[in-house]
Amino acid sequence: MSSISATASHGSLHTHEKPLNSSNVGGKFIQPKVQHRKGLLGTLARHQIDAPLIAILTILGTYALFPNSFAKKFLFFQEYDAITNTYEKSWEDLYFCLFWVTVFTFLRAAVMTYILMPMAARFGATTDRSILRFAEQGWICIYYSCSWVLGMYCIQLTPTWNNWFVWFHTDQFFDSYPLTALPVITKYYYWLQFSFWIQQMFVLCIEAPRKDFLAMISHHFVTVLLIICSFLLDVTTFGTAVFVSMDLADVVLALGKCLKYVGMPDSICDPVFACFMFIWIYTRHFLYGHIIYAWTIYAGEYYTKTTHYTITGLLLVLQSLMFFWLWSIFRIVYKMFASKGGVVDDRSEDEEEIVTAPEHVHHNTKQRR
């Protein structure tokens, strides 16, 4: 279940952008100035590094001094079975989730501010907006690359795994039902994904709004709801399968956008977009379709009609959103051939020119060379 936070804005991005406000003064890269939202969201946006860091260091410091204190619940799962090397689910797992929502908030802001933004300027980004967008997409590319690899490892530990053409055995999703206990690596993977998605909801609220904001917020809401249901219904294998079928496309999408933001030619960006389009259709419609089929056919044996139909409806809502963005992809392809000038981002030109970023973005400097 990937972010899809800017699905239509990929490939060659021809947008109206403001001149670069950041500069290279005395060999130092000055981070681009940004305008924040007002109110509580603006305050949160300005303190995405310092506030989470204080909380993280407090918890780590407390645990270092008092290993058996309450801080331990934020760092480790509690219900461990040494015989089976698994973790049982527990309401105390929510402490771990809260801690990692904080960690992801800090990591995203820090990596964007101190690594990706200077990298964008060094590699040739020419506007404040392109620097900020490069940083956002660079973070997405980093995270989903890691999550997809780990997710594929976890799914291959289950009987559900088939082969690299059709990833899943649709009749094996309920093989070990109910999954009340998870292998150590799967437990950490699943809760890290859940934490990331909670943090993504926060990101969606503070980032500049786009034309498909309603579709994105609907996607995020359905995704989080499905993750929660997978916990409650003991079907985390389904959740892992959905994660891996969604994450790969976002890796290629983010990579292509990063290349365009630093001025790579269409001869490089367009093939990346073509690869993204193929992966999107294969993973988010073909493979995800297998998951919907498996749930529709087999879940009725284990759940009431209400539960069965509710989850089926949520899965179909997610698929309908995928088709919505697929239509946007086809529009982009059409414009590419019609304009003969590369793939056009038809959303970015109407996007608000208010870009949010951490407070440290315009208070710190980094060496450009």
CSV table of C-alpha atoms in Angstrom, one decimal:
chain,number,residue,atom,x,y,z
A,1,MET,CA,0.0,0.0,0.0
A,2,SER,CA,2.1,2.8,-1.3
A,3,SER,CA,1.8,6.5,-1.0
A,4,ILE,CA,0.8,7.4,-4.6
A,5,SER,CA,1.1,10.9,-3.3
A,6,ALA,CA,1.8,12.4,-6.8
A,7,THR,CA,1.1,9.6,-9.2
A,8,ALA,CA,0.2,11.8,-12.1
A,9,SER,CA,3.3,14.0,-11.8
A,10,HIS,CA,6.0,11.9,-13.2
A,11,GLY,CA,8.2,11.4,-16.2
A,12,SER,CA,9.1,14.7,-17.9
A,13,LEU,CA,7.7,17.5,-15.9
A,14,HIS,CA,7.2,20.7,-17.8
A,15,THR,CA,5.9,23.2,-15.3
A,16,HIS,CA,5.8,26.9,-14.6
A,17,GLU,CA,8.3,27.4,-11.8
A,18,LYS,CA,9.5,30.4,-9.9
A,19,PRO,CA,13.1,31.4,-10.1
A,20,LEU,CA,15.5,29.9,-7.7
A,21,ASN,CA,15.5,31.9,-4.5
A,22,SER,CA,18.2,29.8,-2.9
A,23,SER,CA,21.8,30.7,-3.8
A,24,ASN,CA,25.4,29.7,-3.7
A,25,VAL,CA,27.0,32.3,-1.5
A,26,GLY,CA,30.6,32.0,-0.8
A,27,GLY,CA,30.6,28.3,-1.8
A,28,LYS,CA,27.8,27.5,0.5
A,29,PHE,CA,24.4,26.3,-0.5
A,30,ILE,CA,21.6,28.3,1.1
A,31,GLN,CA,18.5,26.2,1.6
A,32,PRO,CA,15.5,27.5,-0.3
A,33,LYS,CA,13.0,29.7,1.6
A,34,VAL,CA,9.6,28.2,2.2
A,35,GLN,CA,6.2,29.4,3.3
A,36,HIS,CA,4.4,27.4,5.9
A,37,ARG,CA,0.8,26.9,6.6
A,38,LYS,CA,-0.7,28.8,9.5
A,39,GLY,CA,-1.9,27.5,12.8
A,40,LEU,CA,-1.1,24.1,14.4
A,41,LEU,CA,-0.1,22.5,11.1
A,42,GLY,CA,2.4,25.2,10.4
A,43,THR,CA,3.9,24.9,13.9
A,44,LEU,CA,4.2,21.1,13.4
A,45,ALA,CA,5.8,21.6,10.0
A,46,ARG,CA,8.4,24.0,11.4
A,47,HIS,CA,9.5,21.6,14.0
A,48,GLN,CA,9.8,18.3,12.2
A,49,ILE,CA,13.4,17.8,13.3
A,50,ASP,CA,13.9,19.3,16.7
A,51,ALA,CA,10.7,18.2,18.4
A,52,PRO,CA,10.9,14.5,17.3
A,53,LEU,CA,14.6,14.4,18.1
A,54,ILE,CA,14.0,15.5,21.7
A,55,ALA,CA,11.3,12.8,22.1
A,56,ILE,CA,13.6,10.1,20.6
A,57,LEU,CA,16.6,11.0,22.7
A,58,THR,CA,14.4,11.1,25.8
A,59,ILE,CA,13.2,7.6,25.2
A,60,LEU,CA,16.6,6.2,24.2
A,61,GLY,CA,18.2,8.0,27.2
A,62,THR,CA,15.6,6.6,29.6
A,63,TYR,CA,16.1,3.1,28.3
A,64,ALA,CA,19.9,3.4,28.5
A,65,LEU,CA,19.7,4.4,32.2
A,66,PHE,CA,16.7,2.2,33.2
A,67,PRO,CA,16.5,-0.8,30.8
A,68,ASN,CA,13.4,-2.2,32.5
A,69,SER,CA,11.5,1.1,32.5
A,70,PHE,CA,8.4,2.1,30.6
A,71,ALA,CA,10.7,3.3,27.7
A,72,LYS,CA,11.3,-0.3,26.8
A,73,LYS,CA,7.8,-0.6,25.4
A,74,PHE,CA,8.5,2.1,22.8
A,75,LEU,CA,11.6,0.2,21.5
A,76,PHE,CA,10.7,-3.5,21.5
A,77,PHE,CA,7.7,-5.8,21.2
A,78,GLN,CA,6.8,-7.5,24.4
A,79,GLU,CA,5.0,-10.8,23.7
A,80,TYR,CA,7.9,-12.9,22.5
A,81,ASP,CA,7.8,-16.7,22.3
A,82,ALA,CA,11.3,-18.0,22.4
A,83,ILE,CA,10.2,-21.5,21.4
A,84,THR,CA,8.6,-20.5,18.1
A,85,ASN,CA,10.7,-17.3,17.6
A,86,THR,CA,7.5,-15.3,17.1
A,87,TYR,CA,5.7,-12.3,18.6
A,88,GLU,CA,2.1,-12.5,19.7
A,89,LYS,CA,0.0,-9.4,19.0
A,90,SER,CA,-0.7,-7.1,21.9
A,91,TRP,CA,-2.2,-3.7,22.5
A,92,GLU,CA,1.2,-2.6,23.8
A,93,ASP,CA,2.5,-2.8,20.3
A,94,LEU,CA,1.0,0.7,19.8
A,95,TYR,CA,3.8,2.2,21.9
A,96,PHE,CA,6.3,0.9,19.2
A,97,CYS,CA,4.1,2.4,16.5
A,98,LEU,CA,4.0,5.8,18.2
A,99,PHE,CA,7.8,5.8,18.6
A,100,TRP,CA,8.4,5.0,14.9
A,101,VAL,CA,5.9,7.6,13.7
A,102,THR,CA,8.1,10.1,15.6
A,103,VAL,CA,11.3,8.5,14.1
A,104,PHE,CA,10.0,8.6,10.6
A,105,THR,CA,9.0,12.3,11.0
A,106,PHE,CA,12.5,13.1,12.1
A,107,LEU,CA,14.2,11.0,9.5
A,108,ARG,CA,12.2,12.4,6.6
A,109,ALA,CA,12.8,16.0,7.6
A,110,ALA,CA,16.5,15.5,8.4
A,111,VAL,CA,17.3,13.5,5.3
A,112,MET,CA,15.5,15.9,3.1
A,113,THR,CA,17.1,19.0,4.7
A,114,TYR,CA,20.7,17.9,5.2
A,115,ILE,CA,21.2,15.4,2.4
A,116,LEU,CA,18.7,15.5,-0.4
A,117,MET,CA,18.2,19.2,-0.9
A,118,PRO,CA,21.9,20.0,-1.2
A,119,MET,CA,22.2,17.0,-3.4
A,120,ALA,CA,19.5,18.3,-5.7
A,121,ALA,CA,21.2,21.7,-6.0
A,122,ARG,CA,24.5,20.0,-6.7
A,123,PHE,CA,23.1,17.8,-9.4
A,124,GLY,CA,21.4,20.7,-11.2
A,125,ALA,CA,18.0,21.5,-9.8
A,126,THR,CA,17.3,25.1,-10.8
A,127,THR,CA,14.3,26.2,-8.7
A,128,ASP,CA,13.3,26.2,-5.1
A,129,ARG,CA,10.3,24.0,-6.0
A,130,SER,CA,12.4,21.5,-7.9
A,131,ILE,CA,14.9,21.2,-5.0
A,132,LEU,CA,12.1,20.6,-2.5
A,133,ARG,CA,10.3,18.1,-4.8
A,134,PHE,CA,13.5,16.3,-5.4
A,135,ALA,CA,14.0,15.9,-1.7
A,136,GLU,CA,10.4,14.6,-1.2
A,137,GLN,CA,10.7,12.1,-4.0
A,138,GLY,CA,14.2,11.1,-2.9
A,139,TRP,CA,12.9,10.2,0.5
A,140,ILE,CA,10.0,8.2,-1.0
A,141,CYS,CA,12.5,6.3,-3.3
A,142,ILE,CA,14.8,5.5,-0.3
A,143,TYR,CA,12.0,4.3,1.9
A,144,TYR,CA,10.0,2.2,-0.6
A,145,SER,CA,13.2,0.6,-1.9
A,146,CYS,CA,13.9,-0.7,1.6
A,147,SER,CA,10.3,-1.6,2.4
A,148,TRP,CA,9.8,-3.5,-0.9
A,149,VAL,CA,12.9,-5.6,-0.5
A,150,LEU,CA,12.1,-6.4,3.1
A,151,GLY,CA,8.5,-7.1,2.2
A,152,MET,CA,9.4,-9.5,-0.6
A,153,TYR,CA,11.7,-11.4,1.9
A,154,CYS,CA,8.8,-11.6,4.4
A,155,ILE,CA,6.2,-12.8,1.8
A,156,GLN,CA,8.6,-15.5,0.6
A,157,LEU,CA,8.7,-16.9,4.1
A,158,THR,CA,5.0,-17.8,3.7
A,159,PRO,CA,3.2,-20.6,1.7
A,160,THR,CA,1.5,-17.7,-0.2
A,161,TRP,CA,4.7,-17.1,-2.3
A,162,ASN,CA,4.5,-18.6,-5.8
A,163,ASN,CA,7.1,-17.4,-8.3
A,164,TRP,CA,8.5,-14.2,-9.8
A,165,PHE,CA,5.9,-14.1,-12.6
A,166,VAL,CA,2.7,-14.6,-10.5
A,167,TRP,CA,3.9,-13.8,-7.0
A,168,PHE,CA,1.1,-15.3,-5.0
A,169,HIS,CA,-0.8,-18.6,-4.6
A,170,THR,CA,-4.3,-17.3,-4.3
A,171,ASP,CA,-5.4,-20.5,-2.5
A,172,GLN,CA,-2.7,-20.2,0.2
A,173,PHE,CA,-3.5,-16.9,1.8
A,174,PHE,CA,-5.4,-18.6,4.6
A,175,ASP,CA,-2.9,-21.5,4.9
A,176,SER,CA,-1.8,-20.5,8.4
A,177,TYR,CA,-5.0,-18.7,9.5
A,178,PRO,CA,-5.3,-17.2,12.1
A,179,LEU,CA,-1.9,-15.5,12.2
A,180,THR,CA,-2.0,-14.4,15.8
A,181,ALA,CA,1.8,-14.8,16.1
A,182,LEU,CA,4.3,-13.4,13.5
A,183,PRO,CA,8.0,-14.2,12.8
A,184,VAL,CA,10.3,-11.6,14.3
A,185,ILE,CA,11.2,-9.9,11.0
A,186,THR,CA,7.6,-9.9,9.7
A,187,LYS,CA,6.4,-8.4,13.0
A,188,TYR,CA,8.9,-5.5,12.8
A,189,TYR,CA,8.3,-5.1,9.0
A,190,TYR,CA,4.5,-4.9,9.4
A,191,TRP,CA,4.5,-2.4,12.3
A,192,LEU,CA,7.1,-0.2,10.6
A,193,GLN,CA,4.9,-0.1,7.6
A,194,PHE,CA,1.9,0.8,9.7
A,195,SER,CA,3.9,3.5,11.5
A,196,PHE,CA,5.1,4.9,8.2
A,197,TRP,CA,1.5,5.2,6.9
A,198,ILE,CA,0.4,7.0,10.0
A,199,GLN,CA,3.2,9.4,9.5
A,200,GLN,CA,2.2,9.7,5.8
A,201,MET,CA,-1.2,11.0,6.9
A,202,PHE,CA,0.7,13.8,8.7
A,203,VAL,CA,2.8,14.5,5.6
A,204,LEU,CA,-0.3,14.8,3.4
A,205,CYS,CA,-1.7,17.4,5.7
A,206,ILE,CA,1.3,19.7,5.7
A,207,GLU,CA,2.4,19.4,2.0
A,208,ALA,CA,1.2,21.7,-0.7
A,209,PRO,CA,-2.2,20.6,-1.9
A,210,ARG,CA,-2.7,19.1,-5.3
A,211,LYS,CA,-5.6,18.7,-7.7
A,212,ASP,CA,-6.2,15.1,-6.7
A,213,PHE,CA,-6.0,15.8,-2.9
A,214,LEU,CA,-9.4,14.1,-2.3
A,215,ALA,CA,-8.2,10.9,-4.1
A,216,MET,CA,-5.0,10.9,-2.1
A,217,ILE,CA,-6.6,11.4,1.3
A,218,SER,CA,-9.1,8.7,0.4
A,219,HIS,CA,-6.3,6.4,-0.6
A,220,HIS,CA,-4.4,7.1,2.7
A,221,PHE,CA,-7.5,6.6,4.8
A,222,VAL,CA,-8.4,3.3,3.1
A,223,THR,CA,-4.8,2.0,3.4
A,224,VAL,CA,-4.6,2.7,7.1
A,225,LEU,CA,-8.1,1.2,7.6
A,226,LEU,CA,-7.1,-2.0,5.8
A,227,ILE,CA,-3.9,-2.3,7.8
A,228,ILE,CA,-5.9,-2.0,11.1
A,229,CYS,CA,-8.4,-4.6,9.8
A,230,SER,CA,-5.6,-7.0,8.9
A,231,PHE,CA,-4.4,-6.9,12.5
A,232,LEU,CA,-7.8,-7.4,14.0
A,233,LEU,CA,-8.7,-10.2,11.5
A,234,ASP,CA,-5.3,-12.0,11.8
A,235,VAL,CA,-4.7,-11.8,8.0
A,236,THR,CA,-1.3,-10.0,7.9
A,237,THR,CA,-0.3,-12.2,5.0
A,238,PHE,CA,-2.8,-10.3,2.9
A,239,GLY,CA,-1.4,-7.0,4.1
A,240,THR,CA,2.1,-8.0,3.3
A,241,ALA,CA,1.0,-9.0,-0.2
A,242,VAL,CA,-0.7,-5.7,-0.8
A,243,PHE,CA,2.3,-3.8,0.5
A,244,VAL,CA,4.7,-5.5,-1.9
A,245,SER,CA,2.3,-5.2,-4.9
A,246,MET,CA,2.1,-1.5,-4.3
A,247,ASP,CA,5.5,-0.3,-3.2
A,248,LEU,CA,7.6,-1.2,-6.3
A,249,ALA,CA,5.8,1.2,-8.6
A,250,ASP,CA,6.5,4.1,-6.2
A,251,VAL,CA,10.2,3.4,-6.3
A,252,VAL,CA,10.4,3.8,-10.1
A,253,LEU,CA,8.0,6.8,-10.0
A,254,ALA,CA,10.1,8.6,-7.4
A,255,LEU,CA,13.3,7.8,-9.3
A,256,GLY,CA,12.0,9.2,-12.5
A,257,LYS,CA,10.7,12.4,-10.9
A,258,CYS,CA,14.1,12.9,-9.2
A,259,LEU,CA,15.9,12.6,-12.5
A,260,LYS,CA,13.6,15.2,-14.1
A,261,TYR,CA,13.9,17.6,-11.2
A,262,VAL,CA,17.7,17.7,-11.7
A,263,GLY,CA,17.3,18.4,-15.4
A,264,MET,CA,17.9,15.0,-16.9
A,265,PRO,CA,16.8,14.8,-20.6
A,266,ASP,CA,13.7,13.2,-21.8
A,267,SER,CA,15.8,10.4,-23.4
A,268,ILE,CA,16.5,9.2,-19.9
A,269,CYS,CA,13.3,10.2,-18.1
A,270,ASP,CA,10.8,8.8,-20.6
A,271,PRO,CA,12.2,5.2,-20.6
A,272,VAL,CA,12.0,5.3,-16.7
A,273,PHE,CA,8.4,6.5,-17.1
A,274,ALA,CA,7.7,3.6,-19.5
A,275,CYS,CA,9.2,1.2,-17.0
A,276,PHE,CA,7.0,2.7,-14.3
A,277,MET,CA,3.9,2.3,-16.4
A,278,PHE,CA,4.5,-1.4,-17.0
A,279,ILE,CA,5.3,-2.0,-13.3
A,280,TRP,CA,2.2,-0.1,-12.3
A,281,ILE,CA,-0.2,-2.2,-14.5
A,282,TYR,CA,1.6,-5.5,-13.5
A,283,THR,CA,1.7,-5.0,-9.8
A,284,ARG,CA,-1.3,-2.7,-9.0
A,285,HIS,CA,-3.8,-4.3,-11.3
A,286,PHE,CA,-2.6,-7.8,-12.3
A,287,LEU,CA,-1.0,-8.9,-8.9
A,288,TYR,CA,-3.4,-6.8,-6.8
A,289,GLY,CA,-6.2,-8.3,-8.7
A,290,HIS,CA,-5.1,-11.8,-7.5
A,291,ILE,CA,-5.3,-10.6,-3.9
A,292,ILE,CA,-8.8,-9.3,-4.4
A,293,TYR,CA,-9.8,-12.6,-6.0
A,294,ALA,CA,-8.3,-14.6,-3.1
A,295,TRP,CA,-10.1,-12.6,-0.5
A,296,THR,CA,-13.4,-12.6,-2.4
A,297,ILE,CA,-13.3,-16.4,-3.0
A,298,TYR,CA,-11.9,-17.8,0.2
A,299,ALA,CA,-12.6,-15.2,3.0
A,300,GLY,CA,-16.2,-16.1,3.2
A,301,GLU,CA,-15.3,-19.4,4.9
A,302,TYR,CA,-13.7,-17.6,7.8
A,303,TYR,CA,-15.7,-14.5,8.4
A,304,THR,CA,-19.3,-13.2,8.6
A,305,LYS,CA,-20.9,-11.8,5.5
A,306,THR,CA,-20.6,-8.3,7.0
A,307,THR,CA,-16.9,-8.6,7.6
A,308,HIS,CA,-16.3,-10.3,4.2
A,309,TYR,CA,-18.2,-7.7,2.2
A,310,THR,CA,-16.7,-4.7,4.1
A,311,ILE,CA,-13.1,-5.8,3.4
A,312,THR,CA,-14.0,-6.6,-0.2
A,313,GLY,CA,-15.4,-3.1,-0.5
A,314,LEU,CA,-12.3,-1.5,0.9
A,315,LEU,CA,-10.1,-3.5,-1.4
A,316,LEU,CA,-12.2,-2.5,-4.4
A,317,VAL,CA,-12.1,1.2,-3.4
A,318,LEU,CA,-8.3,0.9,-3.4
A,319,GLN,CA,-8.4,-0.7,-6.8
A,320,SER,CA,-10.8,2.0,-8.1
A,321,LEU,CA,-8.3,4.7,-7.0
A,322,MET,CA,-5.5,2.8,-8.9
A,323,PHE,CA,-7.7,2.9,-12.0
A,324,PHE,CA,-8.2,6.7,-11.4
A,325,TRP,CA,-4.5,7.2,-11.4
A,326,LEU,CA,-4.0,4.8,-14.3
A,327,TRP,CA,-6.3,7.0,-16.3
A,328,SER,CA,-4.0,9.9,-15.4
A,329,ILE,CA,-1.1,7.9,-16.6
A,330,PHE,CA,-2.8,7.3,-20.0
A,331,ARG,CA,-3.5,11.0,-20.3
A,332,ILE,CA,0.2,11.7,-19.7
A,333,VAL,CA,1.2,9.2,-22.4
A,334,TYR,CA,-1.3,10.8,-24.8
A,335,LYS,CA,0.1,14.3,-24.1
A,336,MET,CA,3.6,13.0,-24.6
A,337,PHE,CA,2.9,11.8,-28.1
A,338,ALA,CA,0.7,14.8,-28.9
A,339,SER,CA,3.3,17.4,-27.8
A,340,LYS,CA,6.3,15.3,-28.9
A,341,GLY,CA,8.1,16.9,-26.0
A,342,GLY,CA,8.2,14.4,-23.3
A,343,VAL,CA,5.7,13.5,-20.6
A,344,VAL,CA,3.8,16.5,-19.3
A,345,ASP,CA,2.8,16.9,-15.6
A,346,ASP,CA,-0.7,18.3,-16.0
A,347,ARG,CA,-1.2,18.8,-12.3
A,348,SER,CA,1.9,20.8,-11.2
A,349,GLU,CA,1.0,23.9,-13.2
A,350,ASP,CA,-2.2,24.3,-11.1
A,351,GLU,CA,-0.5,23.4,-7.9
A,352,GLU,CA,-0.3,26.0,-5.1
A,353,GLU,CA,3.1,27.6,-4.9
A,354,ILE,CA,3.2,27.0,-1.1
A,355,VAL,CA,5.7,24.4,-0.3
A,356,THR,CA,6.1,23.2,3.2
A,357,ALA,CA,9.4,22.0,4.7
A,358,PRO,CA,11.1,21.9,8.1
A,359,GLU,CA,12.1,25.1,9.8
A,360,HIS,CA,15.8,24.1,9.3
A,361,VAL,CA,15.4,24.3,5.5
A,362,HIS,CA,16.0,28.0,5.4
A,363,HIS,CA,18.1,28.4,8.5
A,364,ASN,CA,21.0,26.1,7.7
A,365,THR,CA,23.6,26.0,5.0
A,366,LYS,CA,25.4,23.1,3.3
A,367,GLN,CA,28.5,23.0,1.1
A,368,ARG,CA,27.5,22.7,-2.6
A,369,ARG,CA,30.9,21.5,-3.7
